[in-house]
XYZ file of C-alpha atoms in Angstrom:
287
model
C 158.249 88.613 46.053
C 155.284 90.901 47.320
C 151.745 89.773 47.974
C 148.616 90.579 46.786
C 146.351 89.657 43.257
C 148.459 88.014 40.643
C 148.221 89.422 37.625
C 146.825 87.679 35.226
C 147.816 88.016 31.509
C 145.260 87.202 28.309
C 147.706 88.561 25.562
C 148.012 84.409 24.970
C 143.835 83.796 25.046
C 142.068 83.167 21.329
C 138.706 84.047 21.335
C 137.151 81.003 18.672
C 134.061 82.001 17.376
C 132.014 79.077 19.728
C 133.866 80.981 22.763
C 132.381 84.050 21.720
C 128.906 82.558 21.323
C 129.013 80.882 24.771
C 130.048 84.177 26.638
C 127.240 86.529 24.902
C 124.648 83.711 25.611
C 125.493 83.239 28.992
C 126.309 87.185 29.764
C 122.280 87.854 28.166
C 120.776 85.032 30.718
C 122.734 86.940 33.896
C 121.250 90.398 32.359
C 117.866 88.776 32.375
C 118.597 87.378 36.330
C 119.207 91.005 37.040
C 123.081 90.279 37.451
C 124.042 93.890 34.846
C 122.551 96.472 37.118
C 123.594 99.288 35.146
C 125.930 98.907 31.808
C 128.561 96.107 33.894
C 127.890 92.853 34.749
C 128.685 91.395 38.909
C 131.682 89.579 38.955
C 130.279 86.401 39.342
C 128.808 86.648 36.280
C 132.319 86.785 33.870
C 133.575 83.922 36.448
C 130.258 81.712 35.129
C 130.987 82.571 31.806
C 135.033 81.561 32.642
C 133.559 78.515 34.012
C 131.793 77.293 31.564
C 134.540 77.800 28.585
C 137.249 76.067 30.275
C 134.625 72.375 30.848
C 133.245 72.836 27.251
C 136.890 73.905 25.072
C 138.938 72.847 27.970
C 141.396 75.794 27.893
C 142.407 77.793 30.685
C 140.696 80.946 30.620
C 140.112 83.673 33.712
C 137.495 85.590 34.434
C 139.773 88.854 33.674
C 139.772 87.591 29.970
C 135.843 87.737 30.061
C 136.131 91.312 31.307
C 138.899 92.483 29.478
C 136.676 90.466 26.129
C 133.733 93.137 26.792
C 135.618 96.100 25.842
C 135.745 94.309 21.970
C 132.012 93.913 22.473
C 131.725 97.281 23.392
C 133.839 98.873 19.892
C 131.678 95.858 17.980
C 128.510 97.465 18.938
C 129.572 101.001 18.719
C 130.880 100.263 15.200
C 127.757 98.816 14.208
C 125.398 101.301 15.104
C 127.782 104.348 14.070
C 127.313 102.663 10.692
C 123.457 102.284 10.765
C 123.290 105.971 11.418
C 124.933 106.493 8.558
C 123.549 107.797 5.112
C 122.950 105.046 2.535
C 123.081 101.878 4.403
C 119.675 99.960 5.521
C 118.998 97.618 8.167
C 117.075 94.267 7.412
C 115.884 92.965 11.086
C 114.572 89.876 10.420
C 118.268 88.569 8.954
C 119.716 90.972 11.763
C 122.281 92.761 8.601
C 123.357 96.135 7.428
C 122.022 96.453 4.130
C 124.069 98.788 1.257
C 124.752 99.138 -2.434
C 127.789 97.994 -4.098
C 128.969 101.837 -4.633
C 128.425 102.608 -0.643
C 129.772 99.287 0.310
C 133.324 100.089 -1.421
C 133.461 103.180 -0.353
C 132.663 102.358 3.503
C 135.384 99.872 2.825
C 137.775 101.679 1.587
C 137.645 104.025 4.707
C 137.387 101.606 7.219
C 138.317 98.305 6.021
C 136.981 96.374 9.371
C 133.854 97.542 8.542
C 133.564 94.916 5.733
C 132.888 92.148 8.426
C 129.133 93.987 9.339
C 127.940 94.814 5.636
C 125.308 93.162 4.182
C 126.506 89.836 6.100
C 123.807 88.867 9.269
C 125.712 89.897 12.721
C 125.150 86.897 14.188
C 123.714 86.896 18.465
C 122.976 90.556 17.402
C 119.643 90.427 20.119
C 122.767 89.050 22.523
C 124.884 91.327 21.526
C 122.314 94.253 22.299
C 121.587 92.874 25.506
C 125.066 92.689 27.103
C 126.735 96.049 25.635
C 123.718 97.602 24.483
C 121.887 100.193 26.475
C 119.316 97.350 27.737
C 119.649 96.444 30.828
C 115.851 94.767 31.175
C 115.361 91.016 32.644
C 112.449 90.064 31.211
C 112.814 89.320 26.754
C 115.151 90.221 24.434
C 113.984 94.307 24.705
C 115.215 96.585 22.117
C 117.927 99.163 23.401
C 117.942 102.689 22.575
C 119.546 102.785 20.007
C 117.660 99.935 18.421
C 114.280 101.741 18.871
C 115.387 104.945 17.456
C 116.296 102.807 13.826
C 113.731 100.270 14.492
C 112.087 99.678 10.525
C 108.970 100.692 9.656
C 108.483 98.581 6.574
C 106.534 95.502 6.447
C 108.847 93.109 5.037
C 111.734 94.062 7.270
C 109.796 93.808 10.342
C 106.164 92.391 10.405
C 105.363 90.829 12.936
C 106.961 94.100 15.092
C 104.819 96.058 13.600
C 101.495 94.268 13.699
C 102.024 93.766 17.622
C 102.099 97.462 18.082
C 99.633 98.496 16.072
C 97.473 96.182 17.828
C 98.660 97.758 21.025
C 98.291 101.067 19.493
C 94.401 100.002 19.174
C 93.561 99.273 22.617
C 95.255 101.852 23.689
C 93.411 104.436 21.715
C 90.124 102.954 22.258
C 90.389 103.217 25.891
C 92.059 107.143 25.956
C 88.814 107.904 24.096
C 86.557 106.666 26.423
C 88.228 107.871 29.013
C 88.585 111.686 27.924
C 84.896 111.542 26.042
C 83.463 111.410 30.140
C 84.455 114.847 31.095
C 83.507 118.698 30.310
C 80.555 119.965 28.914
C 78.524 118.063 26.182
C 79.051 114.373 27.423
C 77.275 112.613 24.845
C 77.827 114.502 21.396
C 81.458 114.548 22.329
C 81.336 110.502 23.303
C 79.475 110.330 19.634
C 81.847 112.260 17.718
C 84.853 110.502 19.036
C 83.505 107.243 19.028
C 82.627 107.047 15.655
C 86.359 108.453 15.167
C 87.781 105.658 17.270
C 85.778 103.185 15.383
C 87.123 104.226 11.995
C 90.759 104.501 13.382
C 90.273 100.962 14.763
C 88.808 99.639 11.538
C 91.774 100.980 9.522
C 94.727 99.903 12.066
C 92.581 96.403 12.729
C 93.083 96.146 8.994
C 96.455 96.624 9.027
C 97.431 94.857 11.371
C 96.013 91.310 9.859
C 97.784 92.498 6.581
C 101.185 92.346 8.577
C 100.356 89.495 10.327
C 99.803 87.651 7.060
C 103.258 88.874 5.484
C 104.703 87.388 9.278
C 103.110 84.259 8.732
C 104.712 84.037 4.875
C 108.360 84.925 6.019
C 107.895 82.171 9.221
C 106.373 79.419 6.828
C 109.695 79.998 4.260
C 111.825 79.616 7.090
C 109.883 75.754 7.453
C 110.851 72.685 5.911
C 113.522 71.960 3.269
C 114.685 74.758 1.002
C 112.136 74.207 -2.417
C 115.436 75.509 -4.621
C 112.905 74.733 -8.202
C 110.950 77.634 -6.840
C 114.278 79.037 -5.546
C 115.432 79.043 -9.286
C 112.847 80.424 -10.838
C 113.097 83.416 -8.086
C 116.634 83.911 -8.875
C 115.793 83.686 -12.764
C 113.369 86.481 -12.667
C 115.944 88.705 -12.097
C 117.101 88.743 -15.515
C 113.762 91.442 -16.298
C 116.233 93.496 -13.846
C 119.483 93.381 -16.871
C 121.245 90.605 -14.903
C 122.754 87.863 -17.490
C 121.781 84.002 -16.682
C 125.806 83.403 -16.267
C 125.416 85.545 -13.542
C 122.509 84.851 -12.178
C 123.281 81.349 -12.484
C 126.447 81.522 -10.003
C 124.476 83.221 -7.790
C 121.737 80.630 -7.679
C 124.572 77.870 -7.169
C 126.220 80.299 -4.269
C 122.760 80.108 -2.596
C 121.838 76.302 -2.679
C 125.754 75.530 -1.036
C 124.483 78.060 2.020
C 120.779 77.139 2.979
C 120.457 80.052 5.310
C 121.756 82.707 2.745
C 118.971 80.623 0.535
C 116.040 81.373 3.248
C 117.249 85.027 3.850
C 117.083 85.596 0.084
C 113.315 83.986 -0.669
C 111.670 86.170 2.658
C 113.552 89.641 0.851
C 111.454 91.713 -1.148
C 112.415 92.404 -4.798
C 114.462 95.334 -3.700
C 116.786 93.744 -0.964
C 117.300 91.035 -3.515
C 118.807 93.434 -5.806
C 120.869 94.549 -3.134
C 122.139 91.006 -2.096
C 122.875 90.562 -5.696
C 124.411 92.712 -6.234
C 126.545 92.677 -3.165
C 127.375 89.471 -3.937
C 128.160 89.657 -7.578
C 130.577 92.483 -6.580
C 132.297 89.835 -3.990
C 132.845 87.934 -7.009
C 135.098 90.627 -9.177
């Protein structure tokens, strides 16, 4: 019998969904310690992650099966944002979810059936996720990748609070670049009035903005607060019927969303046209 590594074999190794949760948590705290220098993690890092899911499921698991696990990452996340690229489908970032209509949803399906599992359902760890296969390889926060910057939303009620930070950024930054260029060449202080006054209006407008965003971040964190109100939920899903839906329909939909509480929260911060989507994503589900 030669000598040398032992091969180990995880043809036998289940991947639970509370395994999967542990690894991408503990692989996106070693990213942030600097341990995934470029787009692989150190060694030690799939032996913590080994570690720590044979004391909490107590099964025998080897780092090789953590390593061999981030090549299903890898197709995850390249499935995911091949489909985001993708005509006709929408991406809601505060529930993390590929958004699409019925018509585009069966007919993604019905080319690629495993693409069923990342429509209009929240990818759960997706900031995780982006973190340890992603193109991010930054310690400090949660930083969007690449790819998650070039698709980043740019409406208010998928990402508000994103927004309003930048533009707020956006306004220091512009007031100082004026001051800065408005000191040099000829004509100092008309060109110092002139773009002054330009600043000031750009900063009025943006300032503006931004406390209009910030209010519609403060409404989606306060639904997300407390016990689920489901009279108010009711009437929400009720008002639907100006839209052609029936109350039999709208009424399963209603008792679908008070039996999931986080579904119920997802649907109250949506707008009036995700909720169409939703609904109708979910009445098609039902056929």
């Amino acid at each position: 019998m030669s000598k040398g590594k032992e091969k180990v074999s995880n043809k036998q190794f289940r991947w639970l969904p509370p395994m999967h949760e542990t690894m991408l948590r503990i692989l996106a705290q070693e990213a942030h310690k600097g341990n995934k220098p470029s787009s692989t993690f150190k060694a030690g890092s799939f032996a913590l992650v080994a570690k720590e899911i044979i004391a909490q499921f107590g099964v025998e698991c080897h780092p090789s099966y953590v390593e061999n696990r981030m090549r299903t990452l890898r197709t995850m996340w390249s499935t995911i944002q091949t489909i985001r690229k993708k005509s006709g489908f929408g991406w809601d970032d505060n529930l993390k979810m590929i958004t699409c209509d019925p018509k585009t949803y069966q007919e993604e399906v019905m080319a690629h059936r495993k693409h069923a599992e990342f429509l209009n359902k929240k990818i759960e760890m997706y900031d995780e996720l982006a973190i340890v296969v992603g193109k991010d390889t930054a310690t400090g926060g949660f930083s969007k990748s690449g790819v998650d910057l070039e698709h980043e939303p740019h409406n208010a009620d998928e990402s508000a609070e994103y927004v309003a930070d930048n533009v707020e950024e956006d306004v220091v930054e512009k007031g100082k670049n004026t001051v800065e260029s408005s000191t040099t060449g000829s004509g100092i202080s008309k060109s110092r009035k002139r773009k002054h006054s330009v600043s000031n209006a750009d900063e009025s407008v943006l300032t503006d903005l931004s406390d209009q965003l910030k209010e519609i971040a403060v409404a989606l964190k306060e639904i997300n607060r407390g016990p689920v109100d489901y009279t108010a939920l009711y009437n929400e899903v009720m008002t639907m019927m100006a839209d052609g839906y029936s109350e039999d329909m709208l009424a399963t939909a209603f008792d679908h969303l008070c039996e999931n509480e986080k579904t119920a929260r997802g649907f109250l911060a949506k707008n009036a046209r995700l909720r169409k989507l939703w609904l109708d994503s979910f009445l098609f589900t039902q056929l």
